[in-house]
Amino acid sequence: MPAITTLTRFAAREWWVYPGLAAVLVRLLLACCLQVASGEAGFRDFDTGSYEPLGRNLASGQGFSLRNSKGEMVPGFHRTPGYPCLIASVYRVAEAPVLVALLQACFSLASVWGVGQMCLTLWGVRRAATIGAWLTALMPGGILMSNQLMSEALFNDLFFGAVGLVALAV
């Protein structure tokens, strides 16, 4: 395969925007449909039991803390603060897990874009970027994960978004 020049790389990026955008919108639609179909119980996960109370306590001004077996508030240092801070920021507006899941579904779009950019940079073929974006958009595990109140949903999407930014800079 011939080397990709900056001009052809730019032209390829211009072209793949439309199928990539369609993949992103389909991913968001699928995640929202899953949210409506599963109801609030569908957002619960094993990790939810510790992340959500931390986020709720942060939002209510009780700090990064949890209740112990005696009912006392103690610092909750067994979890990283990033995800509870996201939950707290949403709960400051409205204490609704569905809003956190909707925000995560929006973040999941970064993974669709990031994989598309990575494929475009690695192979330099518009079709590879489009196929990579669509496979990521339609991946059942990614759609399901974006609807769970768990930190991995956010961190995976931010990782692939960062990979896309690195690929864009290369």
JSON list of C-alpha atoms in Angstrom, two decimals:
[
{"chain": "A", "resi": 1, "resn": "MET", "atom": "CA", "xyz": [0.00, 0.00, 0.00]},
{"chain": "A", "resi": 2, "resn": "PRO", "atom": "CA", "xyz": [1.43, 3.45, -0.84]},
{"chain": "A", "resi": 3, "resn": "ALA", "atom": "CA", "xyz": [2.39, 5.83, 1.93]},
{"chain": "A", "resi": 4, "resn": "ILE", "atom": "CA", "xyz": [-0.32, 8.20, 3.02]},
{"chain": "A", "resi": 5, "resn": "THR", "atom": "CA", "xyz": [0.45, 11.87, 2.52]},
{"chain": "A", "resi": 6, "resn": "THR", "atom": "CA", "xyz": [-0.97, 14.60, 4.71]},
{"chain": "A", "resi": 7, "resn": "LEU", "atom": "CA", "xyz": [-3.27, 15.71, 1.91]},
{"chain": "A", "resi": 8, "resn": "THR", "atom": "CA", "xyz": [-4.78, 12.27, 1.33]},
{"chain": "A", "resi": 9, "resn": "ARG", "atom": "CA", "xyz": [-5.06, 11.70, 5.08]},
{"chain": "A", "resi": 10, "resn": "PHE", "atom": "CA", "xyz": [-6.97, 14.99, 5.40]},
{"chain": "A", "resi": 11, "resn": "ALA", "atom": "CA", "xyz": [-9.23, 14.09, 2.48]},
{"chain": "A", "resi": 12, "resn": "ALA", "atom": "CA", "xyz": [-9.91, 10.68, 4.04]},
{"chain": "A", "resi": 13, "resn": "ARG", "atom": "CA", "xyz": [-10.86, 12.33, 7.33]},
{"chain": "A", "resi": 14, "resn": "GLU", "atom": "CA", "xyz": [-13.24, 14.67, 5.53]},
{"chain": "A", "resi": 15, "resn": "TRP", "atom": "CA", "xyz": [-14.98, 11.78, 3.78]},
{"chain": "A", "resi": 16, "resn": "TRP", "atom": "CA", "xyz": [-15.43, 9.49, 6.76]},
{"chain": "A", "resi": 17, "resn": "VAL", "atom": "CA", "xyz": [-17.20, 12.16, 8.81]},
{"chain": "A", "resi": 18, "resn": "TYR", "atom": "CA", "xyz": [-20.65, 11.33, 7.40]},
{"chain": "A", "resi": 19, "resn": "PRO", "atom": "CA", "xyz": [-20.66, 7.54, 7.86]},
{"chain": "A", "resi": 20, "resn": "GLY", "atom": "CA", "xyz": [-18.85, 8.03, 11.18]},
{"chain": "A", "resi": 21, "resn": "LEU", "atom": "CA", "xyz": [-21.49, 10.52, 12.33]},
{"chain": "A", "resi": 22, "resn": "ALA", "atom": "CA", "xyz": [-24.23, 8.09, 11.32]},
{"chain": "A", "resi": 23, "resn": "ALA", "atom": "CA", "xyz": [-22.55, 5.36, 13.41]},
{"chain": "A", "resi": 24, "resn": "VAL", "atom": "CA", "xyz": [-22.33, 7.72, 16.37]},
{"chain": "A", "resi": 25, "resn": "LEU", "atom": "CA", "xyz": [-26.01, 8.63, 16.12]},
{"chain": "A", "resi": 26, "resn": "VAL", "atom": "CA", "xyz": [-27.07, 4.98, 15.80]},
{"chain": "A", "resi": 27, "resn": "ARG", "atom": "CA", "xyz": [-25.02, 4.15, 18.93]},
{"chain": "A", "resi": 28, "resn": "LEU", "atom": "CA", "xyz": [-26.74, 6.93, 20.87]},
{"chain": "A", "resi": 29, "resn": "LEU", "atom": "CA", "xyz": [-30.16, 5.79, 19.66]},
{"chain": "A", "resi": 30, "resn": "LEU", "atom": "CA", "xyz": [-29.49, 2.16, 20.64]},
{"chain": "A", "resi": 31, "resn": "ALA", "atom": "CA", "xyz": [-28.24, 3.18, 24.09]},
{"chain": "A", "resi": 32, "resn": "CYS", "atom": "CA", "xyz": [-31.29, 5.39, 24.69]},
{"chain": "A", "resi": 33, "resn": "CYS", "atom": "CA", "xyz": [-33.67, 2.64, 23.55]},
{"chain": "A", "resi": 34, "resn": "LEU", "atom": "CA", "xyz": [-31.97, 0.23, 25.94]},
{"chain": "A", "resi": 35, "resn": "GLN", "atom": "CA", "xyz": [-32.35, 2.75, 28.76]},
{"chain": "A", "resi": 36, "resn": "VAL", "atom": "CA", "xyz": [-36.08, 3.09, 28.12]},
{"chain": "A", "resi": 37, "resn": "ALA", "atom": "CA", "xyz": [-36.55, -0.68, 27.79]},
{"chain": "A", "resi": 38, "resn": "SER", "atom": "CA", "xyz": [-34.58, -1.65, 30.91]},
{"chain": "A", "resi": 39, "resn": "GLY", "atom": "CA", "xyz": [-35.95, 0.91, 33.35]},
{"chain": "A", "resi": 40, "resn": "GLU", "atom": "CA", "xyz": [-34.07, 2.06, 36.43]},
{"chain": "A", "resi": 41, "resn": "ALA", "atom": "CA", "xyz": [-33.31, -1.49, 37.58]},
{"chain": "A", "resi": 42, "resn": "GLY", "atom": "CA", "xyz": [-31.31, -1.98, 34.40]},
{"chain": "A", "resi": 43, "resn": "PHE", "atom": "CA", "xyz": [-28.76, 0.62, 35.51]},
{"chain": "A", "resi": 44, "resn": "ARG", "atom": "CA", "xyz": [-27.79, -1.29, 38.63]},
{"chain": "A", "resi": 45, "resn": "ASP", "atom": "CA", "xyz": [-24.57, -3.27, 38.74]},
{"chain": "A", "resi": 46, "resn": "PHE", "atom": "CA", "xyz": [-22.33, -4.77, 41.39]},
{"chain": "A", "resi": 47, "resn": "ASP", "atom": "CA", "xyz": [-20.22, -1.59, 41.49]},
{"chain": "A", "resi": 48, "resn": "THR", "atom": "CA", "xyz": [-23.29, 0.61, 41.77]},
{"chain": "A", "resi": 49, "resn": "GLY", "atom": "CA", "xyz": [-23.61, -0.27, 45.45]},
{"chain": "A", "resi": 50, "resn": "SER", "atom": "CA", "xyz": [-20.47, 1.67, 46.31]},
{"chain": "A", "resi": 51, "resn": "TYR", "atom": "CA", "xyz": [-20.21, 4.31, 43.58]},
{"chain": "A", "resi": 52, "resn": "GLU", "atom": "CA", "xyz": [-23.75, 5.62, 43.75]},
{"chain": "A", "resi": 53, "resn": "PRO", "atom": "CA", "xyz": [-23.80, 6.27, 47.53]},
{"chain": "A", "resi": 54, "resn": "LEU", "atom": "CA", "xyz": [-20.45, 8.07, 47.24]},
{"chain": "A", "resi": 55, "resn": "GLY", "atom": "CA", "xyz": [-21.87, 10.25, 44.47]},
{"chain": "A", "resi": 56, "resn": "ARG", "atom": "CA", "xyz": [-25.06, 10.88, 46.41]},
{"chain": "A", "resi": 57, "resn": "ASN", "atom": "CA", "xyz": [-23.11, 11.86, 49.54]},
{"chain": "A", "resi": 58, "resn": "LEU", "atom": "CA", "xyz": [-20.85, 14.17, 47.54]},
{"chain": "A", "resi": 59, "resn": "ALA", "atom": "CA", "xyz": [-23.88, 15.83, 45.95]},
{"chain": "A", "resi": 60, "resn": "SER", "atom": "CA", "xyz": [-25.55, 16.36, 49.33]},
{"chain": "A", "resi": 61, "resn": "GLY", "atom": "CA", "xyz": [-22.42, 17.90, 50.90]},
{"chain": "A", "resi": 62, "resn": "GLN", "atom": "CA", "xyz": [-21.45, 14.93, 53.10]},
{"chain": "A", "resi": 63, "resn": "GLY", "atom": "CA", "xyz": [-18.09, 14.51, 51.37]},
{"chain": "A", "resi": 64, "resn": "PHE", "atom": "CA", "xyz": [-16.47, 11.41, 49.94]},
{"chain": "A", "resi": 65, "resn": "SER", "atom": "CA", "xyz": [-17.94, 9.11, 52.57]},
{"chain": "A", "resi": 66, "resn": "LEU", "atom": "CA", "xyz": [-20.07, 6.03, 53.16]},
{"chain": "A", "resi": 67, "resn": "ARG", "atom": "CA", "xyz": [-22.05, 4.70, 56.10]},
{"chain": "A", "resi": 68, "resn": "ASN", "atom": "CA", "xyz": [-20.37, 1.91, 58.04]},
{"chain": "A", "resi": 69, "resn": "SER", "atom": "CA", "xyz": [-22.16, -0.95, 59.82]},
{"chain": "A", "resi": 70, "resn": "LYS", "atom": "CA", "xyz": [-22.80, 1.31, 62.85]},
{"chain": "A", "resi": 71, "resn": "GLY", "atom": "CA", "xyz": [-24.46, 3.95, 60.68]},
{"chain": "A", "resi": 72, "resn": "GLU", "atom": "CA", "xyz": [-21.57, 6.40, 61.00]},
{"chain": "A", "resi": 73, "resn": "MET", "atom": "CA", "xyz": [-20.22, 8.31, 58.02]},
{"chain": "A", "resi": 74, "resn": "VAL", "atom": "CA", "xyz": [-16.62, 7.25, 57.29]},
{"chain": "A", "resi": 75, "resn": "PRO", "atom": "CA", "xyz": [-14.31, 8.25, 54.42]},
{"chain": "A", "resi": 76, "resn": "GLY", "atom": "CA", "xyz": [-14.79, 6.05, 51.35]},
{"chain": "A", "resi": 77, "resn": "PHE", "atom": "CA", "xyz": [-11.20, 5.67, 50.21]},
{"chain": "A", "resi": 78, "resn": "HIS", "atom": "CA", "xyz": [-11.68, 2.26, 48.58]},
{"chain": "A", "resi": 79, "resn": "ARG", "atom": "CA", "xyz": [-12.89, 3.85, 45.32]},
{"chain": "A", "resi": 80, "resn": "THR", "atom": "CA", "xyz": [-11.31, 6.36, 42.97]},
{"chain": "A", "resi": 81, "resn": "PRO", "atom": "CA", "xyz": [-13.01, 9.77, 43.09]},
{"chain": "A", "resi": 82, "resn": "GLY", "atom": "CA", "xyz": [-13.56, 10.36, 39.35]},
{"chain": "A", "resi": 83, "resn": "TYR", "atom": "CA", "xyz": [-16.73, 8.37, 38.80]},
{"chain": "A", "resi": 84, "resn": "PRO", "atom": "CA", "xyz": [-18.46, 9.38, 42.06]},
{"chain": "A", "resi": 85, "resn": "CYS", "atom": "CA", "xyz": [-17.73, 13.01, 41.11]},
{"chain": "A", "resi": 86, "resn": "LEU", "atom": "CA", "xyz": [-19.51, 12.44, 37.78]},
{"chain": "A", "resi": 87, "resn": "ILE", "atom": "CA", "xyz": [-22.50, 10.95, 39.60]},
{"chain": "A", "resi": 88, "resn": "ALA", "atom": "CA", "xyz": [-22.47, 13.82, 42.10]},
{"chain": "A", "resi": 89, "resn": "SER", "atom": "CA", "xyz": [-22.45, 16.43, 39.33]},
{"chain": "A", "resi": 90, "resn": "VAL", "atom": "CA", "xyz": [-25.54, 14.85, 37.78]},
{"chain": "A", "resi": 91, "resn": "TYR", "atom": "CA", "xyz": [-27.26, 14.34, 41.16]},
{"chain": "A", "resi": 92, "resn": "ARG", "atom": "CA", "xyz": [-26.80, 18.03, 41.96]},
{"chain": "A", "resi": 93, "resn": "VAL", "atom": "CA", "xyz": [-29.23, 18.70, 39.11]},
{"chain": "A", "resi": 94, "resn": "ALA", "atom": "CA", "xyz": [-31.57, 15.76, 39.70]},
{"chain": "A", "resi": 95, "resn": "GLU", "atom": "CA", "xyz": [-31.03, 12.51, 41.58]},
{"chain": "A", "resi": 96, "resn": "ALA", "atom": "CA", "xyz": [-31.87, 10.23, 38.70]},
{"chain": "A", "resi": 97, "resn": "PRO", "atom": "CA", "xyz": [-29.67, 7.31, 37.65]},
{"chain": "A", "resi": 98, "resn": "VAL", "atom": "CA", "xyz": [-31.18, 7.54, 34.16]},
{"chain": "A", "resi": 99, "resn": "LEU", "atom": "CA", "xyz": [-29.46, 10.90, 33.68]},
{"chain": "A", "resi": 100, "resn": "VAL", "atom": "CA", "xyz": [-26.09, 9.41, 34.63]},
{"chain": "A", "resi": 101, "resn": "ALA", "atom": "CA", "xyz": [-26.69, 6.58, 32.14]},
{"chain": "A", "resi": 102, "resn": "LEU", "atom": "CA", "xyz": [-27.70, 9.09, 29.46]},
{"chain": "A", "resi": 103, "resn": "LEU", "atom": "CA", "xyz": [-24.51, 11.08, 30.07]},
{"chain": "A", "resi": 104, "resn": "GLN", "atom": "CA", "xyz": [-22.51, 7.84, 29.83]},
{"chain": "A", "resi": 105, "resn": "ALA", "atom": "CA", "xyz": [-24.26, 7.04, 26.55]},
{"chain": "A", "resi": 106, "resn": "CYS", "atom": "CA", "xyz": [-23.06, 10.41, 25.26]},
{"chain": "A", "resi": 107, "resn": "PHE", "atom": "CA", "xyz": [-19.52, 9.63, 26.44]},
{"chain": "A", "resi": 108, "resn": "SER", "atom": "CA", "xyz": [-19.74, 6.27, 24.66]},
{"chain": "A", "resi": 109, "resn": "LEU", "atom": "CA", "xyz": [-19.82, 8.17, 21.40]},
{"chain": "A", "resi": 110, "resn": "ALA", "atom": "CA", "xyz": [-16.16, 9.01, 21.99]},
{"chain": "A", "resi": 111, "resn": "SER", "atom": "CA", "xyz": [-15.29, 5.35, 21.64]},
{"chain": "A", "resi": 112, "resn": "VAL", "atom": "CA", "xyz": [-17.07, 5.12, 18.27]},
{"chain": "A", "resi": 113, "resn": "TRP", "atom": "CA", "xyz": [-15.20, 8.16, 17.00]},
{"chain": "A", "resi": 114, "resn": "GLY", "atom": "CA", "xyz": [-11.89, 7.10, 18.55]},
{"chain": "A", "resi": 115, "resn": "VAL", "atom": "CA", "xyz": [-11.92, 3.65, 16.95]},
{"chain": "A", "resi": 116, "resn": "GLY", "atom": "CA", "xyz": [-12.78, 5.19, 13.58]},
{"chain": "A", "resi": 117, "resn": "GLN", "atom": "CA", "xyz": [-9.89, 7.65, 13.85]},
{"chain": "A", "resi": 118, "resn": "MET", "atom": "CA", "xyz": [-7.52, 4.90, 14.95]},
{"chain": "A", "resi": 119, "resn": "CYS", "atom": "CA", "xyz": [-8.50, 2.72, 11.97]},
{"chain": "A", "resi": 120, "resn": "LEU", "atom": "CA", "xyz": [-8.10, 5.64, 9.59]},
{"chain": "A", "resi": 121, "resn": "THR", "atom": "CA", "xyz": [-4.64, 6.41, 10.92]},
{"chain": "A", "resi": 122, "resn": "LEU", "atom": "CA", "xyz": [-3.45, 2.80, 11.00]},
{"chain": "A", "resi": 123, "resn": "TRP", "atom": "CA", "xyz": [-4.68, 1.73, 7.58]},
{"chain": "A", "resi": 124, "resn": "GLY", "atom": "CA", "xyz": [-5.34, 5.03, 5.81]},
{"chain": "A", "resi": 125, "resn": "VAL", "atom": "CA", "xyz": [-8.46, 3.62, 4.21]},
{"chain": "A", "resi": 126, "resn": "ARG", "atom": "CA", "xyz": [-11.81, 5.32, 4.62]},
{"chain": "A", "resi": 127, "resn": "ARG", "atom": "CA", "xyz": [-13.63, 2.01, 4.52]},
{"chain": "A", "resi": 128, "resn": "ALA", "atom": "CA", "xyz": [-11.55, 0.75, 7.48]},
{"chain": "A", "resi": 129, "resn": "ALA", "atom": "CA", "xyz": [-12.54, 3.82, 9.50]},
{"chain": "A", "resi": 130, "resn": "THR", "atom": "CA", "xyz": [-16.21, 3.39, 8.62]},
{"chain": "A", "resi": 131, "resn": "ILE", "atom": "CA", "xyz": [-16.23, -0.34, 9.39]},
{"chain": "A", "resi": 132, "resn": "GLY", "atom": "CA", "xyz": [-14.36, 0.19, 12.67]},
{"chain": "A", "resi": 133, "resn": "ALA", "atom": "CA", "xyz": [-16.78, 2.92, 13.74]},
{"chain": "A", "resi": 134, "resn": "TRP", "atom": "CA", "xyz": [-19.85, 0.86, 12.83]},
{"chain": "A", "resi": 135, "resn": "LEU", "atom": "CA", "xyz": [-18.55, -2.27, 14.56]},
{"chain": "A", "resi": 136, "resn": "THR", "atom": "CA", "xyz": [-17.93, -0.23, 17.69]},
{"chain": "A", "resi": 137, "resn": "ALA", "atom": "CA", "xyz": [-21.31, 1.49, 17.45]},
{"chain": "A", "resi": 138, "resn": "LEU", "atom": "CA", "xyz": [-23.17, -1.81, 17.15]},
{"chain": "A", "resi": 139, "resn": "MET", "atom": "CA", "xyz": [-21.07, -3.81, 19.64]},
{"chain": "A", "resi": 140, "resn": "PRO", "atom": "CA", "xyz": [-23.60, -5.20, 22.17]},
{"chain": "A", "resi": 141, "resn": "GLY", "atom": "CA", "xyz": [-21.14, -5.15, 25.07]},
{"chain": "A", "resi": 142, "resn": "GLY", "atom": "CA", "xyz": [-20.39, -1.48, 24.55]},
{"chain": "A", "resi": 143, "resn": "ILE", "atom": "CA", "xyz": [-24.06, -0.55, 24.34]},
{"chain": "A", "resi": 144, "resn": "LEU", "atom": "CA", "xyz": [-24.90, -2.54, 27.48]},
{"chain": "A", "resi": 145, "resn": "MET", "atom": "CA", "xyz": [-21.91, -1.18, 29.38]},
{"chain": "A", "resi": 146, "resn": "SER", "atom": "CA", "xyz": [-22.80, 2.42, 28.60]},
{"chain": "A", "resi": 147, "resn": "ASN", "atom": "CA", "xyz": [-26.09, 1.88, 30.43]},
{"chain": "A", "resi": 148, "resn": "GLN", "atom": "CA", "xyz": [-24.62, 0.50, 33.66]},
{"chain": "A", "resi": 149, "resn": "LEU", "atom": "CA", "xyz": [-23.67, 2.68, 36.60]},
{"chain": "A", "resi": 150, "resn": "MET", "atom": "CA", "xyz": [-20.10, 1.46, 36.67]},
{"chain": "A", "resi": 151, "resn": "SER", "atom": "CA", "xyz": [-16.81, 3.29, 36.26]},
{"chain": "A", "resi": 152, "resn": "GLU", "atom": "CA", "xyz": [-15.56, 1.08, 33.44]},
{"chain": "A", "resi": 153, "resn": "ALA", "atom": "CA", "xyz": [-18.26, 2.42, 31.13]},
{"chain": "A", "resi": 154, "resn": "LEU", "atom": "CA", "xyz": [-16.87, 5.94, 31.41]},
{"chain": "A", "resi": 155, "resn": "PHE", "atom": "CA", "xyz": [-13.19, 5.06, 31.49]},
{"chain": "A", "resi": 156, "resn": "ASN", "atom": "CA", "xyz": [-13.32, 2.76, 28.43]},
{"chain": "A", "resi": 157, "resn": "ASP", "atom": "CA", "xyz": [-15.00, 5.47, 26.39]},
{"chain": "A", "resi": 158, "resn": "LEU", "atom": "CA", "xyz": [-12.55, 8.12, 27.53]},
{"chain": "A", "resi": 159, "resn": "PHE", "atom": "CA", "xyz": [-9.67, 5.77, 26.67]},
{"chain": "A", "resi": 160, "resn": "PHE", "atom": "CA", "xyz": [-10.88, 5.21, 23.11]},
{"chain": "A", "resi": 161, "resn": "GLY", "atom": "CA", "xyz": [-11.61, 8.92, 22.74]},
{"chain": "A", "resi": 162, "resn": "ALA", "atom": "CA", "xyz": [-8.01, 9.63, 23.78]},
{"chain": "A", "resi": 163, "resn": "VAL", "atom": "CA", "xyz": [-6.76, 7.01, 21.30]},
{"chain": "A", "resi": 164, "resn": "GLY", "atom": "CA", "xyz": [-8.75, 8.82, 18.61]},
{"chain": "A", "resi": 165, "resn": "LEU", "atom": "CA", "xyz": [-7.15, 12.14, 19.55]},
{"chain": "A", "resi": 166, "resn": "VAL", "atom": "CA", "xyz": [-3.68, 10.60, 19.41]},
{"chain": "A", "resi": 167, "resn": "ALA", "atom": "CA", "xyz": [-4.51, 9.06, 16.03]},
{"chain": "A", "resi": 168, "resn": "LEU", "atom": "CA", "xyz": [-5.74, 12.45, 14.83]},
{"chain": "A", "resi": 169, "resn": "ALA", "atom": "CA", "xyz": [-2.49, 14.10, 15.92]},
{"chain": "A", "resi": 170, "resn": "VAL", "atom": "CA", "xyz": [-0.28, 11.53, 14.18]}
]
